[in-house]
mmCIF file of C-alpha atoms in Angstrom:
data_model
loop_
_atom_site.group_PDB
_atom_site.id
_atom_site.type_symbol
_atom_site.label_atom_id
_atom_site.label_comp_id
_atom_site.label_asym_id
_atom_site.label_seq_id
_atom_site.Cartn_x
_atom_site.Cartn_y
_atom_site.Cartn_z
ATOM 1 C CA MET K 1 -105.959 221.630 131.224
ATOM 2 C CA THR K 2 -104.247 224.223 129.571
ATOM 3 C CA TYR K 3 -101.159 225.036 131.207
ATOM 4 C CA LEU K 4 -100.435 229.253 130.834
ATOM 5 C CA THR K 5 -103.324 231.233 128.958
ATOM 6 C CA PHE K 6 -103.662 235.047 128.359
ATOM 7 C CA GLU K 7 -107.341 235.801 128.230
ATOM 8 C CA GLN K 8 -108.631 239.577 126.750
ATOM 9 C CA VAL K 9 -105.578 240.910 128.221
ATOM 10 C CA THR K 10 -104.626 244.358 127.600
ATOM 11 C CA LYS K 11 -102.040 247.413 129.222
ATOM 12 C CA THR K 12 -102.704 250.786 128.648
ATOM 13 C CA PHE K 13 -99.434 253.055 130.378
ATOM 14 C CA GLN K 14 -100.617 256.416 131.671
ATOM 15 C CA SER K 15 -98.436 259.593 130.612
ATOM 16 C CA THR K 16 -98.622 263.205 130.624
ATOM 17 C CA ALA K 17 -99.303 262.950 127.439
ATOM 18 C CA GLY K 18 -102.320 261.165 127.276
ATOM 19 C CA PRO K 19 -103.210 257.140 127.542
ATOM 20 C CA ILE K 20 -100.708 254.859 126.015
ATOM 21 C CA GLU K 21 -102.286 251.491 124.738
ATOM 22 C CA VAL K 22 -98.954 248.655 124.519
ATOM 23 C CA VAL K 23 -101.160 245.706 125.050
ATOM 24 C CA ALA K 24 -104.776 245.417 122.596
ATOM 25 C CA PRO K 25 -107.070 242.254 123.488
ATOM 26 C CA PHE K 26 -104.279 239.254 123.798
ATOM 27 C CA ASP K 27 -105.483 235.168 123.839
ATOM 28 C CA LEU K 28 -102.968 233.078 123.835
ATOM 29 C CA THR K 29 -102.452 230.002 125.320
ATOM 30 C CA VAL K 30 -98.815 228.218 126.146
ATOM 31 C CA ALA K 31 -98.602 223.808 126.490
ATOM 32 C CA ARG K 32 -96.394 222.670 129.762
ATOM 33 C CA GLY K 33 -92.905 222.485 128.116
ATOM 34 C CA GLU K 34 -93.012 224.208 125.430
ATOM 35 C CA LEU K 35 -90.526 226.996 124.144
ATOM 36 C CA VAL K 36 -92.279 230.432 123.111
ATOM 37 C CA VAL K 37 -90.881 233.317 121.126
ATOM 38 C CA PHE K 38 -92.372 236.286 121.061
ATOM 39 C CA LEU K 39 -90.898 238.077 117.984
ATOM 40 C CA GLY K 40 -91.607 242.172 117.058
ATOM 41 C CA PRO K 41 -90.377 245.572 116.417
ATOM 42 C CA SER K 42 -89.133 247.074 119.675
ATOM 43 C CA GLY K 43 -91.762 248.799 121.391
ATOM 44 C CA CYS K 44 -94.236 246.889 120.452
ATOM 45 C CA GLY K 45 -95.339 245.071 124.080
ATOM 46 C CA LYS K 46 -93.838 242.118 124.150
ATOM 47 C CA THR K 47 -91.740 242.603 127.063
ATOM 48 C CA THR K 48 -94.919 244.246 128.334
ATOM 49 C CA LEU K 49 -96.548 240.962 128.212
ATOM 50 C CA MET K 50 -93.915 238.808 129.658
ATOM 51 C CA ARG K 51 -94.007 240.929 132.178
ATOM 52 C CA MET K 52 -96.981 240.758 133.208
ATOM 53 C CA VAL K 53 -96.908 237.018 133.631
ATOM 54 C CA GLY K 54 -93.835 237.269 135.581
ATOM 55 C CA GLY K 55 -96.126 239.392 138.306
ATOM 56 C CA LEU K 56 -94.177 242.208 137.735
ATOM 57 C CA GLU K 57 -96.575 244.302 135.867
ATOM 58 C CA THR K 58 -100.339 243.802 135.742
ATOM 59 C CA PRO K 59 -102.833 243.393 133.036
ATOM 60 C CA SER K 60 -105.371 246.963 132.804
ATOM 61 C CA SER K 61 -108.486 243.810 132.227
ATOM 62 C CA GLY K 62 -107.931 240.745 131.017
ATOM 63 C CA ARG K 63 -106.243 238.219 132.708
ATOM 64 C CA ILE K 64 -103.570 235.627 133.006
ATOM 65 C CA LEU K 65 -103.843 231.986 133.956
ATOM 66 C CA LEU K 66 -101.609 229.148 135.314
ATOM 67 C CA GLU K 67 -103.296 226.239 135.596
ATOM 68 C CA GLY K 68 -106.715 227.718 135.968
ATOM 69 C CA THR K 69 -105.229 230.409 138.414
ATOM 70 C CA PRO K 70 -105.273 233.854 137.867
ATOM 71 C CA LEU K 71 -100.788 235.433 138.302
ATOM 72 C CA THR K 72 -101.184 238.560 140.343
ATOM 73 C CA ARG K 73 -98.232 238.866 141.669
ATOM 74 C CA PRO K 74 -94.249 237.279 141.164
ATOM 75 C CA ASP K 75 -94.006 234.035 142.475
ATOM 76 C CA HIS K 76 -91.068 231.264 142.548
ATOM 77 C CA ARG K 77 -92.364 229.454 140.239
ATOM 78 C CA ARG K 78 -91.782 232.185 137.744
ATOM 79 C CA GLY K 79 -88.206 233.487 137.027
ATOM 80 C CA MET K 80 -87.036 236.231 134.961
ATOM 81 C CA VAL K 81 -83.565 236.165 132.928
ATOM 82 C CA PHE K 82 -82.935 239.451 131.588
ATOM 83 C CA GLN K 83 -80.949 241.092 128.715
ATOM 84 C CA SER K 84 -78.167 242.557 131.455
ATOM 85 C CA TYR K 85 -76.124 240.052 133.195
ATOM 86 C CA SER K 86 -77.740 239.960 136.937
ATOM 87 C CA SER K 87 -74.328 238.345 139.440
ATOM 88 C CA PHE K 88 -73.543 239.666 143.265
ATOM 89 C CA PRO K 89 -69.543 240.237 142.791
ATOM 90 C CA TRP K 90 -68.812 239.676 146.295
ATOM 91 C CA LEU K 91 -70.243 235.606 145.730
ATOM 92 C CA THR K 92 -69.021 232.809 144.268
ATOM 93 C CA VAL K 93 -70.550 231.447 141.150
ATOM 94 C CA ALA K 94 -72.279 228.593 143.298
ATOM 95 C CA GLU K 95 -73.210 231.527 145.785
ATOM 96 C CA ASN K 96 -74.750 233.487 143.152
ATOM 97 C CA VAL K 97 -76.889 230.465 142.410
ATOM 98 C CA ALA K 98 -77.717 229.505 145.916
ATOM 99 C CA TYR K 99 -78.861 232.845 146.010
ATOM 100 C CA GLY K 100 -82.191 231.716 144.061
ATOM 101 C CA MET K 101 -83.558 230.352 146.808
ATOM 102 C CA ARG K 102 -83.268 232.679 149.987
ATOM 103 C CA TYR K 103 -86.431 232.157 150.138
ATOM 104 C CA ARG K 104 -86.936 228.215 149.920
ATOM 105 C CA ARG K 105 -88.156 227.418 153.629
ATOM 106 C CA ASP K 106 -88.659 223.379 152.303
ATOM 107 C CA LEU K 107 -84.883 222.755 151.440
ATOM 108 C CA SER K 108 -82.414 222.442 153.794
ATOM 109 C CA ALA K 109 -78.739 224.104 153.608
ATOM 110 C CA GLY K 110 -77.690 221.232 151.871
ATOM 111 C CA ALA K 111 -80.170 220.582 149.517
ATOM 112 C CA LYS K 112 -79.820 223.826 148.670
ATOM 113 C CA ALA K 113 -75.847 223.082 147.526
ATOM 114 C CA ASP K 114 -77.306 220.296 145.698
ATOM 115 C CA ARG K 115 -79.322 221.723 143.263
ATOM 116 C CA ALA K 116 -77.094 224.950 143.245
ATOM 117 C CA GLN K 117 -74.314 222.079 141.793
ATOM 118 C CA HIS K 118 -76.422 219.802 139.826
ATOM 119 C CA TYR K 119 -77.701 223.383 137.924
ATOM 120 C CA LEU K 120 -73.895 224.149 137.830
ATOM 121 C CA ALA K 121 -74.043 221.269 135.927
ATOM 122 C CA VAL K 122 -76.630 221.575 133.989
ATOM 123 C CA VAL K 123 -75.310 224.835 132.140
ATOM 124 C CA GLY K 124 -71.742 223.308 131.749
ATOM 125 C CA LEU K 125 -70.043 225.300 134.705
ATOM 126 C CA SER K 126 -69.301 222.679 137.702
ATOM 127 C CA ASP K 127 -65.876 223.809 136.978
ATOM 128 C CA PHE K 128 -66.166 227.325 138.603
ATOM 129 C CA ALA K 129 -68.533 227.104 141.195
ATOM 130 C CA SER K 130 -65.536 228.665 143.151
ATOM 131 C CA ALA K 131 -64.905 231.496 140.876
ATOM 132 C CA TYR K 132 -66.219 235.153 140.892
ATOM 133 C CA PRO K 133 -67.976 236.689 138.700
ATOM 134 C CA SER K 134 -65.558 238.956 137.638
ATOM 135 C CA ARG K 135 -62.997 235.951 136.886
ATOM 136 C CA ILE K 136 -65.587 234.498 133.820
ATOM 137 C CA SER K 137 -66.914 235.871 130.662
ATOM 138 C CA GLY K 138 -70.085 237.542 129.869
ATOM 139 C CA GLY K 139 -71.857 234.464 128.782
ATOM 140 C CA MET K 140 -71.034 232.136 131.520
ATOM 141 C CA ARG K 141 -72.334 234.976 133.775
ATOM 142 C CA GLN K 142 -75.989 234.587 132.036
ATOM 143 C CA ARG K 143 -75.797 230.957 132.633
ATOM 144 C CA VAL K 144 -74.981 231.078 135.774
ATOM 145 C CA ALA K 145 -78.368 233.666 135.855
ATOM 146 C CA ILE K 146 -80.005 230.927 134.116
ATOM 147 C CA ALA K 147 -78.828 228.385 136.729
ATOM 148 C CA ARG K 148 -79.987 230.568 139.341
ATOM 149 C CA THR K 149 -83.444 230.441 137.867
ATOM 150 C CA LEU K 150 -83.848 227.178 137.533
ATOM 151 C CA ALA K 151 -82.685 226.428 141.101
ATOM 152 C CA ALA K 152 -84.966 228.604 142.266
ATOM 153 C CA GLY K 153 -87.777 225.969 141.248
ATOM 154 C CA SER K 154 -89.192 227.954 138.412
ATOM 155 C CA GLU K 155 -91.676 226.190 136.625
ATOM 156 C CA ILE K 156 -91.875 229.192 133.735
ATOM 157 C CA LEU K 157 -88.837 230.452 132.515
ATOM 158 C CA LEU K 158 -89.280 234.134 131.316
ATOM 159 C CA MET K 159 -86.123 235.513 129.263
ATOM 160 C CA ASP K 160 -86.249 239.184 127.767
ATOM 161 C CA GLU K 161 -83.265 238.827 125.294
ATOM 162 C CA PRO K 162 -80.862 237.085 127.390
ATOM 163 C CA PHE K 163 -78.131 236.977 124.619
ATOM 164 C CA GLY K 164 -78.748 240.405 122.998
ATOM 165 C CA ALA K 165 -75.658 241.674 123.873
ATOM 166 C CA LEU K 166 -73.006 239.321 123.617
ATOM 167 C CA ASP K 167 -71.149 238.155 120.426
ATOM 168 C CA ALA K 168 -72.062 235.752 117.760
ATOM 169 C CA GLN K 169 -69.935 232.944 119.234
ATOM 170 C CA ARG K 170 -71.223 233.516 122.509
ATOM 171 C CA ARG K 171 -74.797 233.623 121.730
ATOM 172 C CA GLU K 172 -74.746 230.456 119.054
ATOM 173 C CA THR K 173 -73.342 229.128 121.875
ATOM 174 C CA LEU K 174 -75.899 229.558 124.918
ATOM 175 C CA GLN K 175 -78.553 229.335 122.098
ATOM 176 C CA LEU K 176 -77.031 225.783 121.634
ATOM 177 C CA GLU K 177 -77.131 225.079 125.637
ATOM 178 C CA LEU K 178 -80.525 226.204 126.105
ATOM 179 C CA HIS K 179 -81.602 223.502 123.265
ATOM 180 C CA LYS K 180 -79.755 221.065 125.527
ATOM 181 C CA LEU K 181 -81.194 222.606 128.467
ATOM 182 C CA GLN K 182 -84.550 221.920 127.427
ATOM 183 C CA GLU K 183 -83.857 218.566 126.969
ATOM 184 C CA GLU K 184 -82.487 217.990 130.021
ATOM 185 C CA ASP K 185 -84.709 219.334 132.682
ATOM 186 C CA ALA K 186 -87.361 220.769 130.462
ATOM 187 C CA ARG K 187 -89.206 224.071 131.440
ATOM 188 C CA THR K 188 -91.739 226.247 129.827
ATOM 189 C CA ILE K 189 -89.838 228.790 128.348
ATOM 190 C CA ILE K 190 -91.627 232.431 126.643
ATOM 191 C CA PHE K 191 -88.211 233.992 125.227
ATOM 192 C CA VAL K 192 -88.533 237.657 124.147
ATOM 193 C CA THR K 193 -86.450 238.823 120.844
ATOM 194 C CA HIS K 194 -86.104 241.016 117.720
ATOM 195 C CA ASP K 195 -83.845 238.919 116.588
ATOM 196 C CA VAL K 196 -85.958 236.369 113.197
ATOM 197 C CA GLU K 197 -82.807 233.676 113.346
ATOM 198 C CA GLU K 198 -82.668 233.314 116.718
ATOM 199 C CA ALA K 199 -85.862 232.923 116.432
ATOM 200 C CA ALA K 200 -86.293 230.305 114.393
ATOM 201 C CA PHE K 201 -83.436 228.220 115.829
ATOM 202 C CA LEU K 202 -85.237 228.045 119.204
ATOM 203 C CA ALA K 203 -89.186 228.364 119.173
ATOM 204 C CA ASP K 204 -91.271 225.154 119.478
ATOM 205 C CA ARG K 205 -93.904 227.876 118.232
ATOM 206 C CA VAL K 206 -93.352 231.803 117.458
ATOM 207 C CA ILE K 207 -95.918 234.699 118.081
ATOM 208 C CA LEU K 208 -95.026 237.536 115.785
ATOM 209 C CA PHE K 209 -96.345 240.874 116.947
ATOM 210 C CA THR K 210 -97.479 243.557 115.342
ATOM 211 C CA ARG K 211 -96.356 247.001 115.990
ATOM 212 C CA ARG K 212 -98.094 248.795 119.126
ATOM 213 C CA PRO K 213 -100.361 248.270 120.741
ATOM 214 C CA ALA K 214 -99.341 244.561 120.720
ATOM 215 C CA ARG K 215 -100.944 242.164 118.490
ATOM 216 C CA ILE K 216 -101.040 238.584 116.996
ATOM 217 C CA LEU K 217 -100.120 239.122 113.214
ATOM 218 C CA ALA K 218 -98.998 235.510 112.776
ATOM 219 C CA GLU K 219 -98.522 232.381 114.666
ATOM 220 C CA VAL K 220 -96.086 229.606 113.454
ATOM 221 C CA GLU K 221 -95.108 226.173 114.880
ATOM 222 C CA VAL K 222 -91.745 225.763 114.345
ATOM 223 C CA SER K 223 -90.852 221.903 115.530
ATOM 224 C CA ARG K 224 -93.577 221.249 113.230
ATOM 225 C CA ARG K 225 -91.117 222.311 109.979
ATOM 226 C CA LEU K 226 -87.982 221.842 111.509
ATOM 227 C CA GLY K 227 -88.396 219.155 114.022
ATOM 228 C CA SER K 228 -88.229 219.219 117.964
ATOM 229 C CA ARG K 229 -83.925 218.732 117.935
ATOM 230 C CA ARG K 230 -81.663 221.471 117.010
ATOM 231 C CA THR K 231 -78.095 221.654 115.996
ATOM 232 C CA LEU K 232 -75.456 223.888 114.054
ATOM 233 C CA ALA K 233 -76.025 221.887 110.824
ATOM 234 C CA THR K 234 -80.522 222.768 111.540
ATOM 235 C CA ARG K 235 -78.989 226.646 110.341
ATOM 236 C CA ASP K 236 -77.945 225.087 107.190
ATOM 237 C CA SER K 237 -80.899 223.255 105.792
ATOM 238 C CA GLN K 238 -82.950 224.292 102.875
ATOM 239 C CA ASP K 239 -86.386 224.201 105.652
ATOM 240 C CA PHE K 240 -84.333 226.589 108.213
ATOM 241 C CA PHE K 241 -83.633 229.109 105.172
ATOM 242 C CA ALA K 242 -87.358 228.884 104.182
ATOM 243 C CA LEU K 243 -88.788 229.677 107.537
ATOM 244 C CA ARG K 244 -86.467 232.630 108.267
ATOM 245 C CA THR K 245 -86.832 234.485 104.749
ATOM 246 C CA GLU K 246 -91.004 233.589 105.926
ATOM 247 C CA LEU K 247 -90.488 235.583 109.051
ATOM 248 C CA LEU K 248 -87.942 238.314 108.074
ATOM 249 C CA ALA K 249 -90.697 239.128 105.052
ATOM 250 C CA GLN K 250 -93.315 239.179 108.062
ATOM 251 C CA VAL K 251 -91.088 241.877 110.137
ATOM 252 C CA ARG K 252 -90.452 243.508 106.860
ATOM 253 C CA ALA K 253 -94.205 244.207 106.537
ATOM 254 C CA THR K 254 -94.841 245.217 109.703
ATOM 255 C CA ALA K 255 -91.626 247.675 109.582
ATOM 256 C CA VAL K 256 -92.931 249.078 106.104
ATOM 257 C CA GLU K 257 -96.573 249.404 107.623
ATOM 258 C CA GLU K 258 -95.092 251.338 110.718
ATOM 259 C CA ALA K 259 -92.822 253.687 108.590
ATOM 260 C CA ALA K 260 -96.050 254.565 106.745
ATOM 261 C CA ALA K 261 -98.169 255.185 109.578
#
């Protein structure tokens, strides 16, 4: 059975100027454990699609299925990580991670504490468990948000440009850590970005979008071209350079089309 399925999904918002079509009829399947990157220009509808997976928006028509069951509202199986850092300053790093499990009635307090420590180790923050968010860097706070989502038991991780506000070095570090996380504790990930190099480095598969309303312009099977394991050396390879150039050309063609419209 297919894991995550989009079936003829559309989204139209109402405004004072009339209806705004954001997502055109959209079909896609995502495999369990796959890291799919939604790549496209700002405002094209890719974030709206991701929010519909998370249950924060409702399709105007069509449906999204998780293992054959329609998704209608948020639940702990799907967790979101946004670009902004969502930490509670009065809680320690470990308490922030544990907060994601506040509705888990199936776990004892001890089990929650153990899970918090486990996922802090996964994202490399065990030594900062007792620190407060104000005492750690922005990149580390973003790792706290990722650990909190994983500890909550989320099978699907929805990431909306989570590294966009970071400097280049921190961004590169977290990209590498995301790959390491997938190797150690694979989740299904939908990652939204407009950064071509980030898409090429992270993805198992890139879904390239047209301008609004969102349609699929191209699907690129990145793992077949670069392999599933990425390192810093990957960025210096001829295969990576060719892929980045190909994606960039398609993104630029979309921008030219938009400017001419």
